Amino acid sequence: MANTGSSISAPLKRAAGAVQAAPRDGFATGLGVLTATLGSAVGLGNIWKFPFLTGANGGAAFLIVYLISTLLVGLPVMISELTMGRTARADAITTLQKLSPSRKPWWLIGAIGALSAFMILAFYTEVAGWVFAYIFKSLSAAALSTNPEVTSQAFSGLVTDPVQSLVWQWIVLGLVGFIIILGVSKGIENTTKRLMPVLFLLLVAVCVRSLTLPGAAKGLEFLLKPDFSKVTGLTMLTAMGLAFFKLSIGMGTMITYGSYFREDQNIPITATRVMLADLSVSLLAGMAIFPAVFAFGFEPSAGPSLLFITIPAVFASMPLGHFFMVIFFILAAIAATGAMLSLFEVPVAYMSERLGMSRRTATLLTMALLVLFGSAAALSNSVLADFKVLGMTMFDLYDFTTSNIFLPVGGIFICLFVGWVWGMDQVKKSLSNNGILKNEGIARLFLFLVRFVSPVLILLVLLQGLNIL
Ligand code: TRP
């Protein structure tokens, strides 16, 4: 794959690091860069959000808007962030401070990003908690029934129980915190290197099962045959928000990961690979889910509970369903873990590098803050079910404001920064690894997009979706 020389340079690099005083941690191998970045992109976004949003917004038409957003907006912003991070070699806030002209408040993008990290993690760790819980529930068959009413009751039993909700969230926080404390190369890189291939294999297995069911073709048709009458302003905003969420952009995750990239990493190519692999995982997840949903006559538009109510009923209806359901939730748990690692890394990098905390203290503090922030999401189906802001529970509010407002706004400013403030020569220099890569054409196309196309598109979709235009 990416770097054949990496196996030689990695041990050398680590050995060199050991003798220097406090070297900055980073991804040691080209493969590690790819699995960690892909690990960030692939997550509950693919396995939970993508299927339910596609199901609820009319299938293929939504998919097309999502694809356009990914290409014209997602990829340019991702390349921007990775390049900025690698140039500054610092956490998201410091990166913007380092690269921008003095006394300009561009660092605020990083600050809002850190806030977004907490808000996303607050609900993300909860959904991840359900996923982990479901691995065990599928083992015990408590949630496995062909009747969606029974599976629905099993799911409400979990989410309306405040103790179970909180405890599963804490288990997830503990696991992610443990890996983060191990460090960037020993924790994040090692974990994603081992788990990402497993995830792919498991997903393909479930997909083959689903596609070979009688009646599967209808599900494929739903995913591939567009009906544009379903596309509204809010649909477009939702699709674009999903593109941001999926690629982990708009809030500093990719800036932070970019700062751990190797000097010789080809950023435009890496970003494109990650985008394509992430898209493949989403499509595979769609092909694992919708054909089975249709084959057994369930509703595709079940919303957020699709994964926990419809899917178990679907599994219960098929031969070997019990086994496949365990596999399915294990793969979802793996996907969620890689993504949460990247979200955690944003505040942890800032606190440990800028505020002088040890990595351990920074991680423990992040975990403590999340116990606080996260409980509002965890309890939003039980004790806090009636506590609503702007008509949304805290869970929905965290999700809606980050995906549909903070990430797109962050994206606009990142484009403006790279396109208009940072300097064209500097951008070309960074994208070409100081002139070593001959990618002048790509750099020009990239600059055209981030200067004129992406920010305008994001703004239009944002205003349309929020009913302002
Ligand atoms: N991309 C991940 C997913 O699809 C979620 C995620 C990780 C994320 N880091 C992020 C979303 C940063 C927004 C911003 O599940």
Short mmCIF file of C-alpha atoms and ligand atoms in Angstrom, two decimals:
data_model
loop_
_atom_site.label_atom_id
_atom_site.label_comp_id
_atom_site.label_asym_id
_atom_site.label_seq_id
_atom_site.Cartn_x
_atom_site.Cartn_y
_atom_site.Cartn_z
CA MET A 1 0.00 0.00 0.00
CA ALA A 2 1.17 3.56 0.68
CA ASN A 3 4.75 3.41 1.88
CA THR A 4 7.02 0.50 1.31
CA GLY A 5 9.96 2.18 3.00
CA SER A 6 8.02 2.69 6.18
CA SER A 7 8.90 -0.63 7.78
CA ILE A 8 12.56 0.37 7.74
CA SER A 9 12.19 3.90 8.93
CA ALA A 10 9.68 3.21 11.69
CA PRO A 11 12.00 1.49 14.19
CA LEU A 12 14.73 4.00 13.41
CA LYS A 13 12.38 6.83 14.04
CA ARG A 14 11.27 5.36 17.33
CA ALA A 15 14.84 4.70 18.41
CA ALA A 16 15.80 8.27 17.54
CA GLY A 17 12.79 9.48 19.48
CA ALA A 18 13.88 7.60 22.55
CA VAL A 19 17.16 9.48 22.95
CA GLN A 20 15.85 12.96 22.23
CA ALA A 21 14.21 14.88 25.03
CA ALA A 22 10.40 14.67 24.84
CA PRO A 23 9.97 14.03 21.11
CA ARG A 24 6.56 14.77 19.65
CA ASP A 25 4.59 11.58 19.20
CA GLY A 26 3.23 10.82 15.72
CA PHE A 27 2.19 8.05 13.34
CA ALA A 28 5.25 5.89 12.74
CA THR A 29 4.33 4.22 9.45
CA GLY A 30 2.56 5.12 6.23
CA LEU A 31 0.12 2.29 6.81
CA GLY A 32 -0.55 3.63 10.30
CA VAL A 33 -1.35 7.06 8.89
CA LEU A 34 -3.89 5.48 6.62
CA THR A 35 -5.55 3.19 9.17
CA ALA A 36 -5.71 5.88 11.86
CA THR A 37 -7.18 8.48 9.48
CA LEU A 38 -9.57 5.96 8.04
CA GLY A 39 -10.34 4.81 11.56
CA SER A 40 -11.40 8.36 12.34
CA ALA A 41 -13.59 8.69 9.28
CA VAL A 42 -15.24 5.29 9.55
CA GLY A 43 -17.54 5.08 12.51
CA LEU A 44 -21.11 5.17 13.67
CA GLY A 45 -21.50 7.68 10.87
CA ASN A 46 -21.32 4.79 8.39
CA ILE A 47 -23.10 2.11 10.34
CA TRP A 48 -25.74 4.09 12.19
CA LYS A 49 -26.18 7.61 10.73
CA PHE A 50 -25.68 6.89 7.03
CA PRO A 51 -28.24 4.06 6.84
CA PHE A 52 -30.90 5.79 8.91
CA LEU A 53 -30.52 9.16 7.19
CA THR A 54 -30.53 7.52 3.76
CA GLY A 55 -33.55 5.46 4.77
CA ALA A 56 -35.45 8.44 6.17
CA ASN A 57 -34.60 10.80 3.30
CA GLY A 58 -35.61 8.69 0.35
CA GLY A 59 -32.59 6.54 -0.49
CA ALA A 60 -30.68 7.13 -3.71
CA ALA A 61 -31.51 10.85 -4.16
CA PHE A 62 -30.06 11.57 -0.73
CA LEU A 63 -27.04 9.48 -1.62
CA ILE A 64 -26.37 11.61 -4.70
CA VAL A 65 -26.51 14.89 -2.78
CA TYR A 66 -24.22 13.32 -0.21
CA LEU A 67 -21.75 12.28 -2.92
CA ILE A 68 -21.66 15.77 -4.43
CA SER A 69 -21.07 17.30 -0.99
CA THR A 70 -18.28 14.84 -0.32
CA LEU A 71 -16.48 15.67 -3.55
CA LEU A 72 -16.94 19.42 -3.76
CA VAL A 73 -16.81 20.24 -0.07
CA GLY A 74 -15.66 17.29 2.02
CA LEU A 75 -12.48 16.37 0.21
CA PRO A 76 -11.14 19.95 -0.15
CA VAL A 77 -11.77 20.70 3.54
CA MET A 78 -10.13 17.44 4.56
CA ILE A 79 -7.03 18.17 2.48
CA SER A 80 -6.94 21.70 3.93
CA GLU A 81 -7.02 20.47 7.49
CA LEU A 82 -4.42 17.74 7.05
CA THR A 83 -2.06 20.17 5.31
CA MET A 84 -2.44 22.82 7.99
CA GLY A 85 -1.81 20.34 10.77
CA ARG A 86 1.26 18.85 9.17
CA THR A 87 2.76 22.25 8.48
CA ALA A 88 2.26 23.55 12.01
CA ARG A 89 2.81 20.23 13.82
CA ALA A 90 0.56 21.26 16.66
CA ASP A 91 -2.92 20.79 18.09
CA ALA A 92 -5.84 22.45 16.27
CA ILE A 93 -5.93 25.74 18.18
CA THR A 94 -2.16 26.25 18.13
CA THR A 95 -2.03 25.34 14.44
CA LEU A 96 -4.32 28.22 13.58
CA GLN A 97 -2.40 30.57 15.85
CA LYS A 98 0.88 29.56 14.26
CA LEU A 99 -0.27 29.85 10.67
CA SER A 100 -2.36 33.00 10.82
CA PRO A 101 -1.13 36.59 10.86
CA SER A 102 -0.61 37.74 14.44
CA ARG A 103 -3.51 39.05 16.49
CA LYS A 104 -6.18 37.69 14.16
CA PRO A 105 -8.77 35.50 15.89
CA TRP A 106 -8.53 32.52 13.51
CA TRP A 107 -7.76 30.31 16.50
CA LEU A 108 -11.44 30.57 17.34
CA ILE A 109 -12.10 27.91 14.67
CA GLY A 110 -9.98 25.58 16.76
CA ALA A 111 -11.72 26.61 19.96
CA ILE A 112 -15.19 25.99 18.53
CA GLY A 113 -13.75 22.72 17.24
CA ALA A 114 -12.74 21.65 20.74
CA LEU A 115 -16.22 22.49 21.98
CA SER A 116 -17.69 20.46 19.09
CA ALA A 117 -15.48 17.52 20.06
CA PHE A 118 -17.15 17.47 23.48
CA MET A 119 -20.62 17.87 22.04
CA ILE A 120 -20.14 15.10 19.48
CA LEU A 121 -18.54 12.77 21.99
CA ALA A 122 -21.37 13.43 24.42
CA PHE A 123 -23.93 11.71 22.19
CA TYR A 124 -21.49 9.52 20.27
CA THR A 125 -20.30 7.71 23.39
CA GLU A 126 -23.92 7.04 24.23
CA VAL A 127 -24.72 5.42 20.88
CA ALA A 128 -21.43 3.55 21.14
CA GLY A 129 -22.58 2.40 24.58
CA TRP A 130 -25.74 0.95 23.04
CA VAL A 131 -23.63 -0.80 20.41
CA PHE A 132 -21.40 -2.37 23.06
CA ALA A 133 -24.46 -3.36 25.08
CA TYR A 134 -25.96 -4.97 21.99
CA ILE A 135 -22.97 -7.25 21.49
CA PHE A 136 -23.94 -8.84 24.80
CA LYS A 137 -27.65 -8.62 24.20
CA SER A 138 -27.24 -10.51 20.93
CA LEU A 139 -25.22 -13.15 22.76
CA SER A 140 -28.03 -13.64 25.21
CA ALA A 141 -30.71 -13.36 22.51
CA ALA A 142 -32.76 -10.99 24.68
CA ALA A 143 -33.10 -8.51 21.85
CA LEU A 144 -33.48 -11.01 19.07
CA SER A 145 -37.02 -11.40 17.83
CA THR A 146 -38.65 -11.33 14.42
CA ASN A 147 -41.26 -8.99 15.84
CA PRO A 148 -40.13 -5.33 15.77
CA GLU A 149 -42.39 -4.58 18.70
CA VAL A 150 -40.42 -6.97 20.86
CA THR A 151 -37.06 -5.62 19.68
CA SER A 152 -38.39 -2.12 20.19
CA GLN A 153 -39.22 -2.95 23.79
CA ALA A 154 -35.77 -4.42 24.32
CA PHE A 155 -34.25 -1.20 22.99
CA SER A 156 -36.40 1.09 25.11
CA GLY A 157 -35.59 -1.07 28.09
CA LEU A 158 -31.98 -0.10 27.58
CA VAL A 159 -32.28 3.59 26.71
CA THR A 160 -34.93 4.48 29.25
CA ASP A 161 -32.96 2.95 32.08
CA PRO A 162 -30.76 5.77 33.42
CA VAL A 163 -28.34 3.43 35.18
CA GLN A 164 -27.69 1.20 32.17
CA SER A 165 -27.38 4.23 29.88
CA LEU A 166 -24.80 5.90 32.09
CA VAL A 167 -22.82 2.78 32.86
CA TRP A 168 -22.45 1.76 29.20
CA GLN A 169 -21.33 5.28 28.34
CA TRP A 170 -18.72 5.16 31.12
CA ILE A 171 -17.45 1.79 29.94
CA VAL A 172 -16.94 3.27 26.49
CA LEU A 173 -15.21 6.34 27.92
CA GLY A 174 -12.93 4.13 29.98
CA LEU A 175 -11.92 2.01 27.00
CA VAL A 176 -11.22 4.98 24.73
CA GLY A 177 -9.39 6.84 27.51
CA PHE A 178 -7.18 3.81 28.11
CA ILE A 179 -6.08 3.65 24.45
CA ILE A 180 -5.55 7.43 24.30
CA ILE A 181 -3.26 7.37 27.34
CA LEU A 182 -1.06 4.82 25.55
CA GLY A 183 -0.22 7.53 23.00
CA VAL A 184 -0.50 8.34 19.31
CA SER A 185 1.63 5.58 17.80
CA LYS A 186 1.35 2.98 20.59
CA GLY A 187 -2.34 3.59 21.25
CA ILE A 188 -4.19 5.02 18.25
CA GLU A 189 -1.97 3.70 15.46
CA ASN A 190 -1.56 0.19 16.86
CA THR A 191 -5.23 -0.22 17.66
CA THR A 192 -6.51 0.96 14.28
CA LYS A 193 -3.89 -1.08 12.40
CA ARG A 194 -5.19 -4.25 13.99
CA LEU A 195 -8.89 -3.50 13.96
CA MET A 196 -9.57 -1.83 10.61
CA PRO A 197 -8.91 -4.97 8.52
CA VAL A 198 -11.15 -6.98 10.87
CA LEU A 199 -13.90 -4.43 10.37
CA PHE A 200 -13.71 -4.74 6.58
CA LEU A 201 -13.85 -8.52 6.67
CA LEU A 202 -16.80 -8.65 9.04
CA LEU A 203 -18.69 -6.09 7.02
CA VAL A 204 -18.18 -7.99 3.78
CA ALA A 205 -19.42 -11.16 5.50
CA VAL A 206 -22.64 -9.52 6.67
CA CYS A 207 -23.07 -7.94 3.25
CA VAL A 208 -22.82 -11.25 1.43
CA ARG A 209 -25.38 -12.71 3.82
CA SER A 210 -27.81 -9.87 3.20
CA LEU A 211 -27.40 -9.70 -0.57
CA THR A 212 -28.02 -13.42 -1.00
CA LEU A 213 -31.41 -13.30 0.71
CA PRO A 214 -34.43 -13.79 -1.56
CA GLY A 215 -35.96 -10.39 -2.29
CA ALA A 216 -32.73 -8.48 -1.67
CA ALA A 217 -32.96 -6.65 -5.00
CA LYS A 218 -35.60 -4.27 -3.72
CA GLY A 219 -33.22 -2.96 -1.10
CA LEU A 220 -30.56 -2.35 -3.70
CA GLU A 221 -33.06 -0.51 -5.82
CA PHE A 222 -33.93 1.72 -2.88
CA LEU A 223 -30.26 2.57 -2.48
CA LEU A 224 -29.52 3.09 -6.15
CA LYS A 225 -32.65 4.47 -7.83
CA PRO A 226 -33.14 8.18 -7.08
CA ASP A 227 -36.41 9.97 -6.46
CA PHE A 228 -35.58 13.67 -6.46
CA SER A 229 -38.98 14.78 -5.28
CA LYS A 230 -37.75 13.90 -1.79
CA VAL A 231 -34.90 16.45 -1.82
CA THR A 232 -35.62 19.63 0.19
CA GLY A 233 -33.37 22.34 1.67
CA LEU A 234 -33.17 20.44 4.92
CA THR A 235 -32.35 17.22 3.08
CA MET A 236 -29.42 18.96 1.42
CA LEU A 237 -28.19 20.36 4.72
CA THR A 238 -28.53 16.94 6.30
CA ALA A 239 -26.56 15.33 3.46
CA MET A 240 -23.84 17.96 3.69
CA GLY A 241 -23.74 17.71 7.48
CA LEU A 242 -23.32 13.97 7.05
CA ALA A 243 -20.40 14.55 4.66
CA PHE A 244 -18.67 16.67 7.32
CA PHE A 245 -19.45 14.22 10.07
CA LYS A 246 -18.33 11.27 8.00
CA LEU A 247 -14.95 12.69 7.05
CA SER A 248 -14.36 14.03 10.58
CA ILE A 249 -13.89 17.57 9.29
CA GLY A 250 -14.82 21.10 10.25
CA MET A 251 -13.61 21.00 13.85
CA GLY A 252 -9.93 20.22 14.01
CA THR A 253 -9.78 16.42 14.12
CA MET A 254 -8.02 16.26 10.78
CA ILE A 255 -5.77 19.20 11.74
CA THR A 256 -4.72 17.25 14.82
CA TYR A 257 -4.20 14.00 12.89
CA GLY A 258 -2.40 15.87 10.10
CA SER A 259 0.07 17.09 12.71
CA TYR A 260 1.05 13.44 13.28
CA PHE A 261 1.50 12.72 9.57
CA ARG A 262 4.91 11.88 8.20
CA GLU A 263 6.73 14.51 6.14
CA ASP A 264 6.71 12.31 3.05
CA GLN A 265 3.00 11.52 3.15
CA ASN A 266 1.21 12.49 -0.06
CA ILE A 267 -1.74 14.36 1.47
CA PRO A 268 -4.07 14.74 -1.55
CA ILE A 269 -3.71 11.04 -2.33
CA THR A 270 -4.09 9.92 1.28
CA ALA A 271 -7.22 12.06 1.70
CA THR A 272 -8.72 10.72 -1.52
CA ARG A 273 -8.01 7.12 -0.47
CA VAL A 274 -9.58 7.69 2.93
CA MET A 275 -12.62 9.33 1.34
CA LEU A 276 -13.08 6.45 -1.11
CA ALA A 277 -12.58 3.76 1.52
CA ASP A 278 -14.98 5.54 3.85
CA LEU A 279 -17.55 5.76 1.09
CA SER A 280 -17.12 2.07 0.37
CA VAL A 281 -17.77 1.25 4.01
CA SER A 282 -20.95 3.35 3.96
CA LEU A 283 -22.16 1.68 0.79
CA LEU A 284 -21.30 -1.75 2.16
CA ALA A 285 -23.20 -0.92 5.35
CA GLY A 286 -26.13 0.21 3.21
CA MET A 287 -25.92 -3.02 1.23
CA ALA A 288 -25.70 -5.05 4.42
CA ILE A 289 -28.79 -3.38 5.83
CA PHE A 290 -31.33 -2.39 3.17
CA PRO A 291 -31.57 -5.62 1.16
CA ALA A 292 -32.24 -7.49 4.42
CA VAL A 293 -34.73 -4.86 5.59
CA PHE A 294 -36.69 -5.17 2.34
CA ALA A 295 -36.35 -8.94 2.11
CA PHE A 296 -38.22 -9.28 5.40
CA GLY A 297 -40.71 -6.51 4.73
CA PHE A 298 -39.54 -3.93 7.28
CA GLU A 299 -39.66 -0.14 6.95
CA PRO A 300 -36.40 1.47 5.75
CA SER A 301 -37.32 4.86 7.24
CA ALA A 302 -37.23 3.86 10.91
CA GLY A 303 -34.91 6.74 11.91
CA PRO A 304 -32.14 6.55 14.51
CA SER A 305 -33.55 3.35 15.96
CA LEU A 306 -33.17 1.49 12.64
CA LEU A 307 -29.94 -0.04 13.88
CA PHE A 308 -31.28 -1.22 17.21
CA ILE A 309 -34.88 -2.12 16.46
CA THR A 310 -35.23 -3.01 12.79
CA ILE A 311 -31.83 -4.62 12.35
CA PRO A 312 -32.17 -7.15 15.21
CA ALA A 313 -35.60 -8.11 13.87
CA VAL A 314 -34.07 -8.54 10.44
CA PHE A 315 -31.29 -10.71 11.84
CA ALA A 316 -33.76 -12.80 13.77
CA SER A 317 -35.58 -13.50 10.51
CA MET A 318 -32.61 -14.99 8.70
CA PRO A 319 -30.73 -18.27 8.91
CA LEU A 320 -27.66 -17.91 11.16
CA GLY A 321 -29.04 -14.51 12.17
CA HIS A 322 -27.87 -14.84 15.74
CA PHE A 323 -24.27 -15.25 14.67
CA PHE A 324 -24.44 -12.41 12.14
CA MET A 325 -25.96 -10.06 14.66
CA VAL A 326 -23.06 -10.55 17.08
CA ILE A 327 -20.62 -9.98 14.21
CA PHE A 328 -22.51 -6.89 13.13
CA PHE A 329 -22.41 -5.20 16.52
CA ILE A 330 -18.75 -6.11 17.02
CA LEU A 331 -17.90 -4.41 13.76
CA ALA A 332 -19.96 -1.37 14.71
CA ALA A 333 -18.11 -1.22 18.03
CA ILE A 334 -14.76 -1.33 16.24
CA ALA A 335 -15.82 1.44 13.89
CA ALA A 336 -17.02 3.60 16.76
CA THR A 337 -13.79 3.14 18.68
CA GLY A 338 -11.49 4.43 15.92
CA ALA A 339 -13.70 7.48 15.49
CA MET A 340 -13.88 8.26 19.20
CA LEU A 341 -10.10 8.05 19.47
CA SER A 342 -9.79 10.87 16.94
CA LEU A 343 -12.40 12.98 18.69
CA PHE A 344 -10.67 12.54 22.05
CA GLU A 345 -7.32 13.44 20.58
CA VAL A 346 -8.45 17.02 19.81
CA PRO A 347 -8.83 18.25 23.43
CA VAL A 348 -6.13 15.89 24.74
CA ALA A 349 -3.54 17.23 22.27
CA TYR A 350 -4.41 20.80 23.19
CA MET A 351 -4.35 20.26 26.94
CA SER A 352 -1.16 18.26 26.96
CA GLU A 353 0.81 20.39 24.51
CA ARG A 354 -0.41 23.85 25.35
CA LEU A 355 -1.53 23.69 28.93
CA GLY A 356 1.44 21.62 29.99
CA MET A 357 -0.55 18.69 31.41
CA SER A 358 0.69 15.15 31.11
CA ARG A 359 -1.14 13.06 28.52
CA ARG A 360 -2.63 11.06 31.32
CA THR A 361 -4.02 14.07 33.19
CA ALA A 362 -5.35 15.57 29.95
CA THR A 363 -7.13 12.32 29.12
CA LEU A 364 -8.60 11.92 32.59
CA LEU A 365 -9.82 15.51 32.55
CA THR A 366 -11.44 14.98 29.13
CA MET A 367 -13.12 11.85 30.46
CA ALA A 368 -14.38 13.70 33.53
CA LEU A 369 -15.81 16.52 31.40
CA LEU A 370 -17.50 13.95 29.21
CA VAL A 371 -19.09 12.20 32.14
CA LEU A 372 -20.66 15.60 32.82
CA PHE A 373 -21.55 16.68 29.24
CA GLY A 374 -22.41 13.14 28.22
CA SER A 375 -24.84 12.43 31.01
CA ALA A 376 -27.19 15.04 29.53
CA ALA A 377 -27.27 12.95 26.34
CA ALA A 378 -27.32 9.60 28.12
CA LEU A 379 -30.30 10.60 30.22
CA SER A 380 -32.26 12.23 27.41
CA ASN A 381 -34.44 9.15 27.00
CA SER A 382 -35.14 8.80 30.68
CA VAL A 383 -34.80 11.38 33.45
CA LEU A 384 -34.20 14.27 31.05
CA ALA A 385 -36.67 13.20 28.36
CA ASP A 386 -38.75 16.33 28.86
CA PHE A 387 -35.84 18.72 29.15
CA LYS A 388 -35.79 20.34 25.73
CA VAL A 389 -33.89 23.22 24.19
CA LEU A 390 -35.22 24.53 20.84
CA GLY A 391 -37.62 21.61 20.90
CA MET A 392 -34.84 19.03 21.03
CA THR A 393 -33.55 16.75 23.75
CA MET A 394 -29.90 17.31 24.65
CA PHE A 395 -28.97 14.23 22.62
CA ASP A 396 -30.63 15.63 19.49
CA LEU A 397 -29.40 19.15 20.18
CA TYR A 398 -25.75 18.05 20.39
CA ASP A 399 -26.17 16.05 17.20
CA PHE A 400 -28.07 18.70 15.24
CA THR A 401 -25.97 21.73 16.19
CA THR A 402 -22.64 20.04 15.56
CA SER A 403 -23.41 18.34 12.22
CA ASN A 404 -25.66 21.02 10.77
CA ILE A 405 -24.13 24.22 12.15
CA PHE A 406 -20.71 24.01 13.83
CA LEU A 407 -19.03 21.66 11.35
CA PRO A 408 -20.24 23.50 8.21
CA VAL A 409 -19.38 26.89 9.71
CA GLY A 410 -15.97 25.54 10.72
CA GLY A 411 -15.63 24.25 7.15
CA ILE A 412 -16.37 27.67 5.65
CA PHE A 413 -13.70 29.33 7.77
CA ILE A 414 -11.14 26.63 7.09
CA CYS A 415 -11.68 27.13 3.34
CA LEU A 416 -11.44 30.91 3.69
CA PHE A 417 -8.29 30.58 5.76
CA VAL A 418 -6.50 28.23 3.37
CA GLY A 419 -7.79 29.91 0.21
CA TRP A 420 -7.36 33.55 1.12
CA VAL A 421 -5.22 34.02 4.22
CA TRP A 422 -2.54 31.38 4.38
CA GLY A 423 -1.00 32.22 0.98
CA MET A 424 -1.13 30.34 -2.32
CA ASP A 425 2.60 29.68 -2.42
CA GLN A 426 2.60 28.23 1.05
CA VAL A 427 -0.36 25.99 0.19
CA LYS A 428 1.36 24.71 -2.97
CA LYS A 429 4.58 24.13 -1.06
CA SER A 430 2.82 22.11 1.62
CA LEU A 431 0.70 20.09 -0.78
CA SER A 432 3.73 19.12 -2.84
CA ASN A 433 5.92 18.26 0.18
CA ASN A 434 8.20 21.23 -0.58
CA GLY A 435 8.21 20.67 -4.31
CA ILE A 436 9.06 16.95 -4.20
CA LEU A 437 5.65 15.82 -5.51
CA LYS A 438 4.80 17.09 -8.95
CA ASN A 439 1.16 17.90 -8.30
CA GLU A 440 0.86 21.49 -9.51
CA GLY A 441 -2.39 20.69 -11.35
CA ILE A 442 -4.00 19.15 -8.30
CA ALA A 443 -2.92 22.12 -6.18
CA ARG A 444 -4.50 24.53 -8.65
CA LEU A 445 -7.78 22.61 -8.73
CA PHE A 446 -7.72 22.39 -4.95
CA LEU A 447 -7.15 26.13 -4.55
CA PHE A 448 -9.92 26.92 -6.99
CA LEU A 449 -12.31 24.78 -4.97
CA VAL A 450 -11.40 26.14 -1.53
CA ARG A 451 -11.39 29.74 -2.71
CA PHE A 452 -14.51 29.91 -4.86
CA VAL A 453 -16.59 26.76 -4.74
CA SER A 454 -16.65 25.02 -1.37
CA PRO A 455 -17.26 28.01 0.96
CA VAL A 456 -20.04 29.39 -1.25
CA LEU A 457 -21.71 25.99 -1.53
CA ILE A 458 -21.54 25.40 2.20
CA LEU A 459 -23.00 28.83 2.91
CA LEU A 460 -25.86 28.37 0.45
CA VAL A 461 -26.78 24.95 1.74
CA LEU A 462 -26.50 26.14 5.33
CA LEU A 463 -28.83 29.10 4.80
CA GLN A 464 -31.27 27.03 2.77
CA GLY A 465 -31.36 24.23 5.28
CA LEU A 466 -31.93 26.60 8.19
CA ASN A 467 -34.73 28.28 6.25
CA ILE A 468 -32.94 31.61 6.13
CA LEU A 469 -32.70 31.79 2.35
N1 TRP B 1 -16.34 10.31 11.24
C1 TRP B 1 -16.82 9.62 12.38
C2 TRP B 1 -18.03 8.77 11.99
O1 TRP B 1 -18.42 8.72 10.89
C3 TRP B 1 -17.18 10.53 13.53
C4 TRP B 1 -16.13 11.51 13.84
C5 TRP B 1 -14.86 11.25 14.28
C6 TRP B 1 -16.24 12.90 13.68
N2 TRP B 1 -14.18 12.44 14.40
C7 TRP B 1 -15.00 13.45 14.04
C8 TRP B 1 -17.26 13.71 13.26
C9 TRP B 1 -14.80 14.81 13.95
C10 TRP B 1 -17.06 15.06 13.18
C11 TRP B 1 -15.85 15.61 13.50
O2 TRP B 1 -18.60 8.12 12.79
#
